[in-house]
PDB file of C-alpha atoms in Angstrom:
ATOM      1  CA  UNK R   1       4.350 237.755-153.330  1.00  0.00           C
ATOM      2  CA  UNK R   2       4.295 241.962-152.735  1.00  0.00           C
ATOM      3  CA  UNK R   3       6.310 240.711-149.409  1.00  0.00           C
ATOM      4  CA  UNK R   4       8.654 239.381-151.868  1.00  0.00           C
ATOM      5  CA  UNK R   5       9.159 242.183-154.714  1.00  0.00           C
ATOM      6  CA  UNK R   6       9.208 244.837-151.837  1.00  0.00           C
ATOM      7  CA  UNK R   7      12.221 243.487-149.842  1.00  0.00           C
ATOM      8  CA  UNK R   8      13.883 243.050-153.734  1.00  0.00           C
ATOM      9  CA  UNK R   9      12.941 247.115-154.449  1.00  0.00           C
ATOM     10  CA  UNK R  10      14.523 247.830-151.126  1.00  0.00           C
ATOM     11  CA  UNK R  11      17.325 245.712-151.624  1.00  0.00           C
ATOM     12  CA  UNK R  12      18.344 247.178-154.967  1.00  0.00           C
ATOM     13  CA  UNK R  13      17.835 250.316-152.930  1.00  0.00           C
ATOM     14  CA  UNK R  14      20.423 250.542-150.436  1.00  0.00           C
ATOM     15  CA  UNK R  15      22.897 248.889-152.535  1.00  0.00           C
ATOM     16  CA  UNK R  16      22.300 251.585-154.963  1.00  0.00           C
ATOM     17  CA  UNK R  17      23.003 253.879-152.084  1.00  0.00           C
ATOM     18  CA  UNK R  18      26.131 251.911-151.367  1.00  0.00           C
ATOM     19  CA  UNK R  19      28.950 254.445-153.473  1.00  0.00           C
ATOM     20  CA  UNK R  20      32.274 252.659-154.138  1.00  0.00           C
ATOM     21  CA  UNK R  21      35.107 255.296-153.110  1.00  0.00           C
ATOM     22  CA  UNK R  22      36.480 256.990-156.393  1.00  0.00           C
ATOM     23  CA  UNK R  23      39.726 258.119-157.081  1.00  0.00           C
ATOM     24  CA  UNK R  24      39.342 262.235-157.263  1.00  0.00           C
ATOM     25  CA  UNK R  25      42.719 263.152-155.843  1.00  0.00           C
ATOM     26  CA  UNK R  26      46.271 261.344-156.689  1.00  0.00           C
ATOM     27  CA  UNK R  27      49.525 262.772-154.782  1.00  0.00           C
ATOM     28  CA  UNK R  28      53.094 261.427-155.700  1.00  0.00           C
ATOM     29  CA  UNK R  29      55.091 261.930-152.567  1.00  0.00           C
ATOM     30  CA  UNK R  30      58.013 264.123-153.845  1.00  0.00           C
ATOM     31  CA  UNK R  31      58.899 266.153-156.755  1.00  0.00           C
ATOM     32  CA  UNK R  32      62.284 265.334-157.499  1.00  0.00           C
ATOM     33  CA  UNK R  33      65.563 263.135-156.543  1.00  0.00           C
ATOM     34  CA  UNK R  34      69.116 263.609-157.451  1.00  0.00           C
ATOM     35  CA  UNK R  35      71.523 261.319-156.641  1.00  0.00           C
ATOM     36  CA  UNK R  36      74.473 259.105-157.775  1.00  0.00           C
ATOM     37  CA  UNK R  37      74.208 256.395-160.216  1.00  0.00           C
ATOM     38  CA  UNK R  38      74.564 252.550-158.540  1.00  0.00           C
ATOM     39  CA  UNK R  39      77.503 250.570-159.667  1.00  0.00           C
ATOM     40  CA  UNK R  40      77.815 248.660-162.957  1.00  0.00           C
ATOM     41  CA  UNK R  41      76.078 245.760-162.699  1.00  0.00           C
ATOM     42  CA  UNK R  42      73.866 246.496-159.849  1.00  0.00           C
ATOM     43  CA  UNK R  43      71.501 248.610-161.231  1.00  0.00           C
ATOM     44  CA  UNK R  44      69.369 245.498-162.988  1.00  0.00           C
ATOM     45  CA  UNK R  45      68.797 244.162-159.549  1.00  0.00           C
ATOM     46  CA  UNK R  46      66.661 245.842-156.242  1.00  0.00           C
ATOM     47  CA  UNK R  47      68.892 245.519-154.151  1.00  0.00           C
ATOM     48  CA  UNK R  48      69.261 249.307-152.360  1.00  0.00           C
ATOM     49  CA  UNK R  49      71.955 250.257-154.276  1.00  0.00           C
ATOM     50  CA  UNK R  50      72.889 254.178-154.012  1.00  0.00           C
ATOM     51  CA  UNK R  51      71.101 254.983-157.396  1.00  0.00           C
ATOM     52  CA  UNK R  52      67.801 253.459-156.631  1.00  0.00           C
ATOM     53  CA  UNK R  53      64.689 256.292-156.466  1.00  0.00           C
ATOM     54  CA  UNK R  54      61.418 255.041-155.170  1.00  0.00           C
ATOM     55  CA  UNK R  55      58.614 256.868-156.024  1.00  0.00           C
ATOM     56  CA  UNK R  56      55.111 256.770-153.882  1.00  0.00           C
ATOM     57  CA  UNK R  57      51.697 257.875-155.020  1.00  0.00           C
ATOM     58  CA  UNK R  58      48.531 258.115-152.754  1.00  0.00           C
ATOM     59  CA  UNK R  59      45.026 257.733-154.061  1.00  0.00           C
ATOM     60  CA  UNK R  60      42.203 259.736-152.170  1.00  0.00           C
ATOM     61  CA  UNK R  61      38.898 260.022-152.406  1.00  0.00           C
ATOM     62  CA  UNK R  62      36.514 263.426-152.166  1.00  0.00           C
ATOM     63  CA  UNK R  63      37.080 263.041-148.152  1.00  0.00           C
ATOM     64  CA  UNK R  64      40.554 262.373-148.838  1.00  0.00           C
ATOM     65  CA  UNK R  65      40.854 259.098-147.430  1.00  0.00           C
ATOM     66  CA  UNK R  66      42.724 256.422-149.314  1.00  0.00           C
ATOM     67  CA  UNK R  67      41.329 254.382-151.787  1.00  0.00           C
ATOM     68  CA  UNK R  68      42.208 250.763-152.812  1.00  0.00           C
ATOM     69  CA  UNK R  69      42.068 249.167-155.494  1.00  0.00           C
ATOM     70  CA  UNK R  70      42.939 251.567-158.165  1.00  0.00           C
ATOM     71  CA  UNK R  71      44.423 251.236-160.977  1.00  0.00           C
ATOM     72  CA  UNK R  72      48.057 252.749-161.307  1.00  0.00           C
ATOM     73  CA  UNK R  73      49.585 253.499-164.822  1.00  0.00           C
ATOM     74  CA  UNK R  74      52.937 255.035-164.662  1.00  0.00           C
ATOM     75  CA  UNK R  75      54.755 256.743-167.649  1.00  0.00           C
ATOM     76  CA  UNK R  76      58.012 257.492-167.444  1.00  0.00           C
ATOM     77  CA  UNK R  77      59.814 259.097-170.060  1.00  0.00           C
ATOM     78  CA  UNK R  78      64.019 258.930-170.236  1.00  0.00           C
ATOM     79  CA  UNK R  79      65.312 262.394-171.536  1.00  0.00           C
ATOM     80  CA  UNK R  80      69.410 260.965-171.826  1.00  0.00           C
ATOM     81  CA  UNK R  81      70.703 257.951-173.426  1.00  0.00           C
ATOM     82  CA  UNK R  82      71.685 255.554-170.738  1.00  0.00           C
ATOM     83  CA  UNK R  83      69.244 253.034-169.435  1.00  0.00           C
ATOM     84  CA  UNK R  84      67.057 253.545-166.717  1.00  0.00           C
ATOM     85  CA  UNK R  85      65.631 250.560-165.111  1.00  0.00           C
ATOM     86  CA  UNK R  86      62.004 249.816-163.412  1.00  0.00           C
ATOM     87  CA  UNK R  87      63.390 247.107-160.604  1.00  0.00           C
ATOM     88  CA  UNK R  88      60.372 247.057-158.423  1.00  0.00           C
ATOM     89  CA  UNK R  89      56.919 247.714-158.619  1.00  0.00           C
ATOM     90  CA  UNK R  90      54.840 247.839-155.653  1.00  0.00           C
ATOM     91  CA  UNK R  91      56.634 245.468-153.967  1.00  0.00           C
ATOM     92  CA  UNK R  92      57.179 243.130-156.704  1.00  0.00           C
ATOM     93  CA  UNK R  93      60.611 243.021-157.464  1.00  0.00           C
ATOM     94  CA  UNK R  94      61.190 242.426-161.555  1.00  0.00           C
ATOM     95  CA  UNK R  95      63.328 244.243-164.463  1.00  0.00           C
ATOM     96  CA  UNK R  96      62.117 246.211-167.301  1.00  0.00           C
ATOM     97  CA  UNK R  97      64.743 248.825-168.991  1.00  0.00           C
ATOM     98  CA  UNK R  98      63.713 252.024-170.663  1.00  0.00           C
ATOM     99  CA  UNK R  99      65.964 252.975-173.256  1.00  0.00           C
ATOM    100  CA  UNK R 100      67.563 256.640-173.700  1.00  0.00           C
ATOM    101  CA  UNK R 101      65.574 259.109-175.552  1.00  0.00           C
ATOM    102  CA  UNK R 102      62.363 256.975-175.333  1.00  0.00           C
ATOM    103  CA  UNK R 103      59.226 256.599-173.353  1.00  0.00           C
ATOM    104  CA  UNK R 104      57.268 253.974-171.814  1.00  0.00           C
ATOM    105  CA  UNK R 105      53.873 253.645-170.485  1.00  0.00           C
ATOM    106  CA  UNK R 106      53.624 250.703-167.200  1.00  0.00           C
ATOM    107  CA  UNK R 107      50.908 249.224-165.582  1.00  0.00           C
ATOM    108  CA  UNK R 108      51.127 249.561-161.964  1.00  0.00           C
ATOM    109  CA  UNK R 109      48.857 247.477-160.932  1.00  0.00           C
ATOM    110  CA  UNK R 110      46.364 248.619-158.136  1.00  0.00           C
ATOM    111  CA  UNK R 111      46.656 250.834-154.922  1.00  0.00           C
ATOM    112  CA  UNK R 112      47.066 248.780-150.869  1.00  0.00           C
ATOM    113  CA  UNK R 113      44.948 249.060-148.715  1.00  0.00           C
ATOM    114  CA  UNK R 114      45.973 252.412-147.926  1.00  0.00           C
ATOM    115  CA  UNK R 115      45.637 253.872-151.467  1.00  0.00           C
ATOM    116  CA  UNK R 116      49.196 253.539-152.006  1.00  0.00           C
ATOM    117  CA  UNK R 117      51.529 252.054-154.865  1.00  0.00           C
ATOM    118  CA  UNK R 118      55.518 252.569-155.488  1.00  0.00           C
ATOM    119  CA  UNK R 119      57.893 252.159-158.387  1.00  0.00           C
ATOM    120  CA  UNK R 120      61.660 251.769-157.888  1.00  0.00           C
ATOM    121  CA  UNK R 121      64.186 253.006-160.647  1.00  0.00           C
ATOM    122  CA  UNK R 122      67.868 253.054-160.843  1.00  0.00           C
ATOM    123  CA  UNK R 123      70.422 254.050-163.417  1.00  0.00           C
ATOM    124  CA  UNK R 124      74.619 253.323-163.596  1.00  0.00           C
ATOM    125  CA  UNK R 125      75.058 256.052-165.868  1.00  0.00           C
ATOM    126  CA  UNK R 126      73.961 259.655-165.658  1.00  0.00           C
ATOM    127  CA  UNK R 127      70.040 259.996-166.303  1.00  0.00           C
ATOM    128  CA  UNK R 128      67.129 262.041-166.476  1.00  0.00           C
ATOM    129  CA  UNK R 129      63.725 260.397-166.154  1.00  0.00           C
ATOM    130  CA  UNK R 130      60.270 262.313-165.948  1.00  0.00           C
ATOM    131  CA  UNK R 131      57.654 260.087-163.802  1.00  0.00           C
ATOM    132  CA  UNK R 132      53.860 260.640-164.572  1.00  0.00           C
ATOM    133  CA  UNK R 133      51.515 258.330-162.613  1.00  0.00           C
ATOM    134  CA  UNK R 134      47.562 258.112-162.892  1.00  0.00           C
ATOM    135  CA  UNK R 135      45.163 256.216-160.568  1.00  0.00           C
ATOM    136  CA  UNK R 136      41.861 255.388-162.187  1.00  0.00           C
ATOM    137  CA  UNK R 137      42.245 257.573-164.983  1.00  0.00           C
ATOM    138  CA  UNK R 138      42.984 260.819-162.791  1.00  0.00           C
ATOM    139  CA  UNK R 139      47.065 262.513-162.850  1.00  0.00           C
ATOM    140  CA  UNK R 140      49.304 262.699-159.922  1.00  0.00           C
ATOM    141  CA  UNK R 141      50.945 265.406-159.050  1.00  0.00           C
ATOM    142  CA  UNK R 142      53.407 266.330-156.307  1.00  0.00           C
ATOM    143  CA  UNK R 143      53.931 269.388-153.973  1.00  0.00           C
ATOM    144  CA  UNK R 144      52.751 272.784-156.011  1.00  0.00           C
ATOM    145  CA  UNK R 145      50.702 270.647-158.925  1.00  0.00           C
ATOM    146  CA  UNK R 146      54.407 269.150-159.794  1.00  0.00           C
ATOM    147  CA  UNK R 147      55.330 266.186-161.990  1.00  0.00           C
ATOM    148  CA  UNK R 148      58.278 263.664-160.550  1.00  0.00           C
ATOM    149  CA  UNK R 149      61.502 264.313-161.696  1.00  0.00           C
ATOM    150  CA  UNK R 150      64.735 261.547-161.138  1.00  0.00           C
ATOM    151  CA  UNK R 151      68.482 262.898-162.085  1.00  0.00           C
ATOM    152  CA  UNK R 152      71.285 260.704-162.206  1.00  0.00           C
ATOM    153  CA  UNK R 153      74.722 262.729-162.176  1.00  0.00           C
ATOM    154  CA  UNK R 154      77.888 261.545-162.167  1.00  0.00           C
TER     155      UNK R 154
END
């Protein structure tokens, strides 16, 4: 019976040991895009039209290797009136439209396998869209502690 409850102490011991990586560090690869709007019509639809911006964020861990499996919330916050519209998201290609002047907050599912996860935007009018991104609860930020920044101009 001691046979038993030692190999159970031990076993609760190295799995205790066992840390699960944690998000401590979240990059978003860029700062800011400016670029054309896509055609009428097109810009509902991933399809690589001129006026698409895809936006990548990296989750790392104290060592700063990635980590999976984090949780991604994006908020992304139109400053003009057109519509701006979220056409894929990591990979999974869908519509939801953010409507001028307004903000909205959008799960992003979870990092790959290489702590990475993407959003895809695009606009047929002139627009201005800040992108904020967390990964488990901590805030991306690009090159020099930056936020993302996506301008439309016609």
């Amino acid at each position: 019976m001691k046979k038993g409850i030692c190999f159970i102490v031990s076993l609760l011991l190295v799995m205790s040991a066992v840390a699960f990586a944690q998000v401590t560090k979240a990059e978003i690869q860029g700062v800011e895009f400016t670029l054309p709007p896509s055609e009428v019509g097109s810009s509902g639809t991933h399809d690589g039209s001129v006026g698409e911006a895809e936006i990548v964020v990296i989750a790392m861990d104290d060592n700063g290797d990635p980590v999976a499996d984090a949780a991604v919330t994006w908020t992304l916050r139109n400053r003009k009136t057109g519509m701006v519209f979220v056409v894929n998201n990591s990979g999974v290609d869908g519509l939801t439209g953010i409507y001028g002047q307004a903000s909205l907050m959008f799960d992003g599912g979870v990092t790959d396998a290489e702590g990475m996860a993407s959003i895809t935007l695009d606009a047929s009018s002139a627009g201005d869209i800040d992108v904020r991104v967390s990964i488990d609860e901590v805030d991306a930020s690009g090159y020099g502690g930056r936020n993302m920044r996506i301008v439309w101009f016609d």
